[in-house]
């Protein structure tokens, strides 16, 4: 399972993470955490393995905390969309490879960057 988080992990975990940093954090901590992350879900709170993150480029030009949060959500949606699209492409490629080369075993597992192939012997 993959989660989209509206801050950069591990610098800001949990709900309202960036808002909390904006009220009590230093400028340096806020700049590290402003953005979005997609990560695998585990038993902790935002502690799963990080897949990818994006920083907000013009953090201090945004007019309010709500604009920062909105930008974080847009980045999170972009990250999740990219993740889902690339995994769909690899799944389709794996299926096509299996049809074209039936003597090969094609394996695709979430988290792999590329499908693996080996002879069926």
JSON list of N, CA, C and O in Angstrom, two decimals, residues 36-72:
[
{"chain": "A", "resi": 36, "resn": "UNK", "atom": "N", "xyz": [6.11, 17.19, -0.58]},
{"chain": "A", "resi": 36, "resn": "UNK", "atom": "CA", "xyz": [5.27, 15.99, -0.50]},
{"chain": "A", "resi": 36, "resn": "UNK", "atom": "C", "xyz": [6.13, 14.75, -0.67]},
{"chain": "A", "resi": 36, "resn": "UNK", "atom": "O", "xyz": [7.21, 14.80, -1.26]},
{"chain": "A", "resi": 37, "resn": "UNK", "atom": "N", "xyz": [5.61, 13.65, -0.16]},
{"chain": "A", "resi": 37, "resn": "UNK", "atom": "CA", "xyz": [6.30, 12.35, -0.22]},
{"chain": "A", "resi": 37, "resn": "UNK", "atom": "C", "xyz": [5.29, 11.27, -0.53]},
{"chain": "A", "resi": 37, "resn": "UNK", "atom": "O", "xyz": [4.16, 11.33, -0.06]},
{"chain": "A", "resi": 38, "resn": "UNK", "atom": "N", "xyz": [5.70, 10.28, -1.32]},
{"chain": "A", "resi": 38, "resn": "UNK", "atom": "CA", "xyz": [4.93, 9.04, -1.39]},
{"chain": "A", "resi": 38, "resn": "UNK", "atom": "C", "xyz": [5.81, 7.96, -0.77]},
{"chain": "A", "resi": 38, "resn": "UNK", "atom": "O", "xyz": [7.03, 7.96, -0.94]},
{"chain": "A", "resi": 39, "resn": "UNK", "atom": "N", "xyz": [5.18, 7.09, 0.00]},
{"chain": "A", "resi": 39, "resn": "UNK", "atom": "CA", "xyz": [5.92, 6.05, 0.71]},
{"chain": "A", "resi": 39, "resn": "UNK", "atom": "C", "xyz": [5.05, 4.83, 0.91]},
{"chain": "A", "resi": 39, "resn": "UNK", "atom": "O", "xyz": [3.82, 4.90, 0.84]},
{"chain": "A", "resi": 40, "resn": "UNK", "atom": "N", "xyz": [5.72, 3.71, 1.16]},
{"chain": "A", "resi": 40, "resn": "UNK", "atom": "CA", "xyz": [4.99, 2.48, 1.48]},
{"chain": "A", "resi": 40, "resn": "UNK", "atom": "C", "xyz": [4.48, 2.57, 2.91]},
{"chain": "A", "resi": 40, "resn": "UNK", "atom": "O", "xyz": [5.15, 3.14, 3.78]},
{"chain": "A", "resi": 41, "resn": "UNK", "atom": "N", "xyz": [3.30, 2.04, 3.13]},
{"chain": "A", "resi": 41, "resn": "UNK", "atom": "CA", "xyz": [2.69, 2.06, 4.46]},
{"chain": "A", "resi": 41, "resn": "UNK", "atom": "C", "xyz": [3.21, 0.88, 5.27]},
{"chain": "A", "resi": 41, "resn": "UNK", "atom": "O", "xyz": [3.29, -0.24, 4.77]},
{"chain": "A", "resi": 42, "resn": "UNK", "atom": "N", "xyz": [3.59, 1.16, 6.51]},
{"chain": "A", "resi": 42, "resn": "UNK", "atom": "CA", "xyz": [3.94, 0.10, 7.44]},
{"chain": "A", "resi": 42, "resn": "UNK", "atom": "C", "xyz": [3.14, 0.30, 8.72]},
{"chain": "A", "resi": 42, "resn": "UNK", "atom": "O", "xyz": [2.16, 1.05, 8.72]},
{"chain": "A", "resi": 43, "resn": "UNK", "atom": "N", "xyz": [3.54, -0.30, 9.81]},
{"chain": "A", "resi": 43, "resn": "UNK", "atom": "CA", "xyz": [2.75, -0.22, 11.05]},
{"chain": "A", "resi": 43, "resn": "UNK", "atom": "C", "xyz": [2.92, 1.10, 11.79]},
{"chain": "A", "resi": 43, "resn": "UNK", "atom": "O", "xyz": [2.16, 1.41, 12.70]},
{"chain": "A", "resi": 44, "resn": "UNK", "atom": "N", "xyz": [3.90, 1.92, 11.42]},
{"chain": "A", "resi": 44, "resn": "UNK", "atom": "CA", "xyz": [4.12, 3.20, 12.08]},
{"chain": "A", "resi": 44, "resn": "UNK", "atom": "C", "xyz": [3.37, 4.33, 11.41]},
{"chain": "A", "resi": 44, "resn": "UNK", "atom": "O", "xyz": [2.66, 4.15, 10.42]},
{"chain": "A", "resi": 45, "resn": "UNK", "atom": "N", "xyz": [3.54, 5.53, 11.94]},
{"chain": "A", "resi": 45, "resn": "UNK", "atom": "CA", "xyz": [2.91, 6.71, 11.36]},
{"chain": "A", "resi": 45, "resn": "UNK", "atom": "C", "xyz": [3.93, 7.38, 10.44]},
{"chain": "A", "resi": 45, "resn": "UNK", "atom": "O", "xyz": [4.92, 7.96, 10.91]},
{"chain": "A", "resi": 46, "resn": "UNK", "atom": "N", "xyz": [3.69, 7.24, 9.14]},
{"chain": "A", "resi": 46, "resn": "UNK", "atom": "CA", "xyz": [4.57, 7.82, 8.11]},
{"chain": "A", "resi": 46, "resn": "UNK", "atom": "C", "xyz": [6.02, 7.38, 8.27]},
{"chain": "A", "resi": 46, "resn": "UNK", "atom": "O", "xyz": [6.95, 8.18, 8.12]},
{"chain": "A", "resi": 47, "resn": "UNK", "atom": "N", "xyz": [6.22, 6.10, 8.55]},
{"chain": "A", "resi": 47, "resn": "UNK", "atom": "CA", "xyz": [7.57, 5.56, 8.75]},
{"chain": "A", "resi": 47, "resn": "UNK", "atom": "C", "xyz": [7.97, 4.55, 7.67]},
{"chain": "A", "resi": 47, "resn": "UNK", "atom": "O", "xyz": [9.08, 4.03, 7.71]},
{"chain": "A", "resi": 48, "resn": "UNK", "atom": "N", "xyz": [7.09, 4.28, 6.72]},
{"chain": "A", "resi": 48, "resn": "UNK", "atom": "CA", "xyz": [7.39, 3.31, 5.67]},
{"chain": "A", "resi": 48, "resn": "UNK", "atom": "C", "xyz": [8.48, 3.81, 4.73]},
{"chain": "A", "resi": 48, "resn": "UNK", "atom": "O", "xyz": [8.81, 5.00, 4.70]},
{"chain": "A", "resi": 49, "resn": "UNK", "atom": "N", "xyz": [9.01, 2.88, 3.94]},
{"chain": "A", "resi": 49, "resn": "UNK", "atom": "CA", "xyz": [10.09, 3.19, 3.01]},
{"chain": "A", "resi": 49, "resn": "UNK", "atom": "C", "xyz": [9.64, 4.27, 2.01]},
{"chain": "A", "resi": 49, "resn": "UNK", "atom": "O", "xyz": [8.59, 4.16, 1.39]},
{"chain": "A", "resi": 50, "resn": "UNK", "atom": "N", "xyz": [10.45, 5.30, 1.88]},
{"chain": "A", "resi": 50, "resn": "UNK", "atom": "CA", "xyz": [10.14, 6.42, 1.00]},
{"chain": "A", "resi": 50, "resn": "UNK", "atom": "C", "xyz": [10.38, 6.02, -0.46]},
{"chain": "A", "resi": 50, "resn": "UNK", "atom": "O", "xyz": [11.42, 5.45, -0.78]},
{"chain": "A", "resi": 51, "resn": "UNK", "atom": "N", "xyz": [9.40, 6.31, -1.30]},
{"chain": "A", "resi": 51, "resn": "UNK", "atom": "CA", "xyz": [9.50, 6.03, -2.73]},
{"chain": "A", "resi": 51, "resn": "UNK", "atom": "C", "xyz": [10.08, 7.24, -3.44]},
{"chain": "A", "resi": 51, "resn": "UNK", "atom": "O", "xyz": [11.05, 7.14, -4.20]},
{"chain": "A", "resi": 52, "resn": "UNK", "atom": "N", "xyz": [9.49, 8.41, -3.20]},
{"chain": "A", "resi": 52, "resn": "UNK", "atom": "CA", "xyz": [9.93, 9.63, -3.88]},
{"chain": "A", "resi": 52, "resn": "UNK", "atom": "C", "xyz": [9.37, 10.84, -3.14]},
{"chain": "A", "resi": 52, "resn": "UNK", "atom": "O", "xyz": [8.33, 10.75, -2.50]},
{"chain": "A", "resi": 53, "resn": "UNK", "atom": "N", "xyz": [10.05, 11.97, -3.26]},
{"chain": "A", "resi": 53, "resn": "UNK", "atom": "CA", "xyz": [9.54, 13.21, -2.69]},
{"chain": "A", "resi": 53, "resn": "UNK", "atom": "C", "xyz": [9.84, 14.37, -3.62]},
{"chain": "A", "resi": 53, "resn": "UNK", "atom": "O", "xyz": [10.70, 14.28, -4.50]},
{"chain": "A", "resi": 54, "resn": "UNK", "atom": "N", "xyz": [9.09, 15.46, -3.44]},
{"chain": "A", "resi": 54, "resn": "UNK", "atom": "CA", "xyz": [9.31, 16.71, -4.17]},
{"chain": "A", "resi": 54, "resn": "UNK", "atom": "C", "xyz": [9.21, 17.86, -3.19]},
{"chain": "A", "resi": 54, "resn": "UNK", "atom": "O", "xyz": [8.33, 17.89, -2.34]},
{"chain": "A", "resi": 55, "resn": "UNK", "atom": "N", "xyz": [10.11, 18.80, -3.33]},
{"chain": "A", "resi": 55, "resn": "UNK", "atom": "CA", "xyz": [10.11, 20.00, -2.49]},
{"chain": "A", "resi": 55, "resn": "UNK", "atom": "C", "xyz": [9.29, 21.11, -3.15]},
{"chain": "A", "resi": 55, "resn": "UNK", "atom": "O", "xyz": [9.23, 21.18, -4.37]},
{"chain": "A", "resi": 56, "resn": "UNK", "atom": "N", "xyz": [8.72, 21.98, -2.32]},
{"chain": "A", "resi": 56, "resn": "UNK", "atom": "CA", "xyz": [8.09, 23.19, -2.83]},
{"chain": "A", "resi": 56, "resn": "UNK", "atom": "C", "xyz": [9.21, 24.14, -3.21]},
{"chain": "A", "resi": 56, "resn": "UNK", "atom": "O", "xyz": [10.08, 24.45, -2.39]},
{"chain": "A", "resi": 57, "resn": "UNK", "atom": "N", "xyz": [9.19, 24.61, -4.44]},
{"chain": "A", "resi": 57, "resn": "UNK", "atom": "CA", "xyz": [10.30, 25.43, -4.95]},
{"chain": "A", "resi": 57, "resn": "UNK", "atom": "C", "xyz": [10.29, 26.85, -4.42]},
{"chain": "A", "resi": 57, "resn": "UNK", "atom": "O", "xyz": [11.33, 27.40, -4.09]},
{"chain": "A", "resi": 58, "resn": "UNK", "atom": "N", "xyz": [9.15, 27.49, -4.36]},
{"chain": "A", "resi": 58, "resn": "UNK", "atom": "CA", "xyz": [9.07, 28.90, -3.96]},
{"chain": "A", "resi": 58, "resn": "UNK", "atom": "C", "xyz": [8.27, 29.03, -2.66]},
{"chain": "A", "resi": 58, "resn": "UNK", "atom": "O", "xyz": [7.29, 29.77, -2.61]},
{"chain": "A", "resi": 59, "resn": "UNK", "atom": "N", "xyz": [8.71, 28.33, -1.65]},
{"chain": "A", "resi": 59, "resn": "UNK", "atom": "CA", "xyz": [7.97, 28.27, -0.39]},
{"chain": "A", "resi": 59, "resn": "UNK", "atom": "C", "xyz": [7.62, 29.65, 0.16]},
{"chain": "A", "resi": 59, "resn": "UNK", "atom": "O", "xyz": [6.47, 29.92, 0.49]},
{"chain": "A", "resi": 60, "resn": "UNK", "atom": "N", "xyz": [8.58, 30.53, 0.23]},
{"chain": "A", "resi": 60, "resn": "UNK", "atom": "CA", "xyz": [8.36, 31.82, 0.90]},
{"chain": "A", "resi": 60, "resn": "UNK", "atom": "C", "xyz": [7.62, 32.83, 0.04]},
{"chain": "A", "resi": 60, "resn": "UNK", "atom": "O", "xyz": [7.24, 33.90, 0.53]},
{"chain": "A", "resi": 61, "resn": "UNK", "atom": "N", "xyz": [7.35, 32.48, -1.21]},
{"chain": "A", "resi": 61, "resn": "UNK", "atom": "CA", "xyz": [6.55, 33.38, -2.05]},
{"chain": "A", "resi": 61, "resn": "UNK", "atom": "C", "xyz": [5.05, 33.07, -1.93]},
{"chain": "A", "resi": 61, "resn": "UNK", "atom": "O", "xyz": [4.23, 33.85, -2.42]},
{"chain": "A", "resi": 62, "resn": "UNK", "atom": "N", "xyz": [4.71, 31.96, -1.31]},
{"chain": "A", "resi": 62, "resn": "UNK", "atom": "CA", "xyz": [3.30, 31.60, -1.16]},
{"chain": "A", "resi": 62, "resn": "UNK", "atom": "C", "xyz": [2.66, 32.48, -0.08]},
{"chain": "A", "resi": 62, "resn": "UNK", "atom": "O", "xyz": [3.29, 32.76, 0.95]},
{"chain": "A", "resi": 63, "resn": "UNK", "atom": "N", "xyz": [1.41, 32.91, -0.28]},
{"chain": "A", "resi": 63, "resn": "UNK", "atom": "CA", "xyz": [0.82, 33.92, 0.59]},
{"chain": "A", "resi": 63, "resn": "UNK", "atom": "C", "xyz": [0.36, 33.46, 1.97]},
{"chain": "A", "resi": 63, "resn": "UNK", "atom": "O", "xyz": [0.16, 34.28, 2.86]},
{"chain": "A", "resi": 64, "resn": "UNK", "atom": "N", "xyz": [0.18, 32.14, 2.16]},
{"chain": "A", "resi": 64, "resn": "UNK", "atom": "CA", "xyz": [-0.35, 31.68, 3.45]},
{"chain": "A", "resi": 64, "resn": "UNK", "atom": "C", "xyz": [0.01, 30.21, 3.68]},
{"chain": "A", "resi": 64, "resn": "UNK", "atom": "O", "xyz": [0.46, 29.51, 2.77]},
{"chain": "A", "resi": 65, "resn": "UNK", "atom": "N", "xyz": [-0.22, 29.76, 4.90]},
{"chain": "A", "resi": 65, "resn": "UNK", "atom": "CA", "xyz": [-0.01, 28.35, 5.23]},
{"chain": "A", "resi": 65, "resn": "UNK", "atom": "C", "xyz": [-0.94, 27.48, 4.39]},
{"chain": "A", "resi": 65, "resn": "UNK", "atom": "O", "xyz": [-0.58, 26.37, 4.01]},
{"chain": "A", "resi": 66, "resn": "UNK", "atom": "N", "xyz": [-2.12, 28.00, 4.08]},
{"chain": "A", "resi": 66, "resn": "UNK", "atom": "CA", "xyz": [-3.08, 27.21, 3.30]},
{"chain": "A", "resi": 66, "resn": "UNK", "atom": "C", "xyz": [-2.61, 27.07, 1.86]},
{"chain": "A", "resi": 66, "resn": "UNK", "atom": "O", "xyz": [-2.84, 26.05, 1.23]},
{"chain": "A", "resi": 67, "resn": "UNK", "atom": "N", "xyz": [-1.92, 28.08, 1.34]},
{"chain": "A", "resi": 67, "resn": "UNK", "atom": "CA", "xyz": [-1.33, 27.97, 0.00]},
{"chain": "A", "resi": 67, "resn": "UNK", "atom": "C", "xyz": [-0.20, 26.95, 0.00]},
{"chain": "A", "resi": 67, "resn": "UNK", "atom": "O", "xyz": [-0.04, 26.18, -0.94]},
{"chain": "A", "resi": 68, "resn": "UNK", "atom": "N", "xyz": [0.58, 26.92, 1.09]},
{"chain": "A", "resi": 68, "resn": "UNK", "atom": "CA", "xyz": [1.64, 25.92, 1.23]},
{"chain": "A", "resi": 68, "resn": "UNK", "atom": "C", "xyz": [1.03, 24.52, 1.26]},
{"chain": "A", "resi": 68, "resn": "UNK", "atom": "O", "xyz": [1.49, 23.60, 0.58]},
{"chain": "A", "resi": 69, "resn": "UNK", "atom": "N", "xyz": [-0.03, 24.36, 2.05]},
{"chain": "A", "resi": 69, "resn": "UNK", "atom": "CA", "xyz": [-0.70, 23.06, 2.14]},
{"chain": "A", "resi": 69, "resn": "UNK", "atom": "C", "xyz": [-1.27, 22.66, 0.78]},
{"chain": "A", "resi": 69, "resn": "UNK", "atom": "O", "xyz": [-1.14, 21.51, 0.36]},
{"chain": "A", "resi": 70, "resn": "UNK", "atom": "N", "xyz": [-1.90, 23.59, 0.09]},
{"chain": "A", "resi": 70, "resn": "UNK", "atom": "CA", "xyz": [-2.45, 23.31, -1.23]},
{"chain": "A", "resi": 70, "resn": "UNK", "atom": "C", "xyz": [-1.37, 22.89, -2.22]},
{"chain": "A", "resi": 70, "resn": "UNK", "atom": "O", "xyz": [-1.54, 21.94, -2.98]},
{"chain": "A", "resi": 71, "resn": "UNK", "atom": "N", "xyz": [-0.23, 23.58, -2.20]},
{"chain": "A", "resi": 71, "resn": "UNK", "atom": "CA", "xyz": [0.89, 23.22, -3.08]},
{"chain": "A", "resi": 71, "resn": "UNK", "atom": "C", "xyz": [1.41, 21.84, -2.73]},
{"chain": "A", "resi": 71, "resn": "UNK", "atom": "O", "xyz": [1.76, 21.04, -3.60]},
{"chain": "A", "resi": 72, "resn": "UNK", "atom": "N", "xyz": [1.46, 21.53, -1.43]},
{"chain": "A", "resi": 72, "resn": "UNK", "atom": "CA", "xyz": [1.90, 20.19, -0.98]},
{"chain": "A", "resi": 72, "resn": "UNK", "atom": "C", "xyz": [0.97, 19.11, -1.53]},
{"chain": "A", "resi": 72, "resn": "UNK", "atom": "O", "xyz": [1.43, 18.07, -1.99]}
]
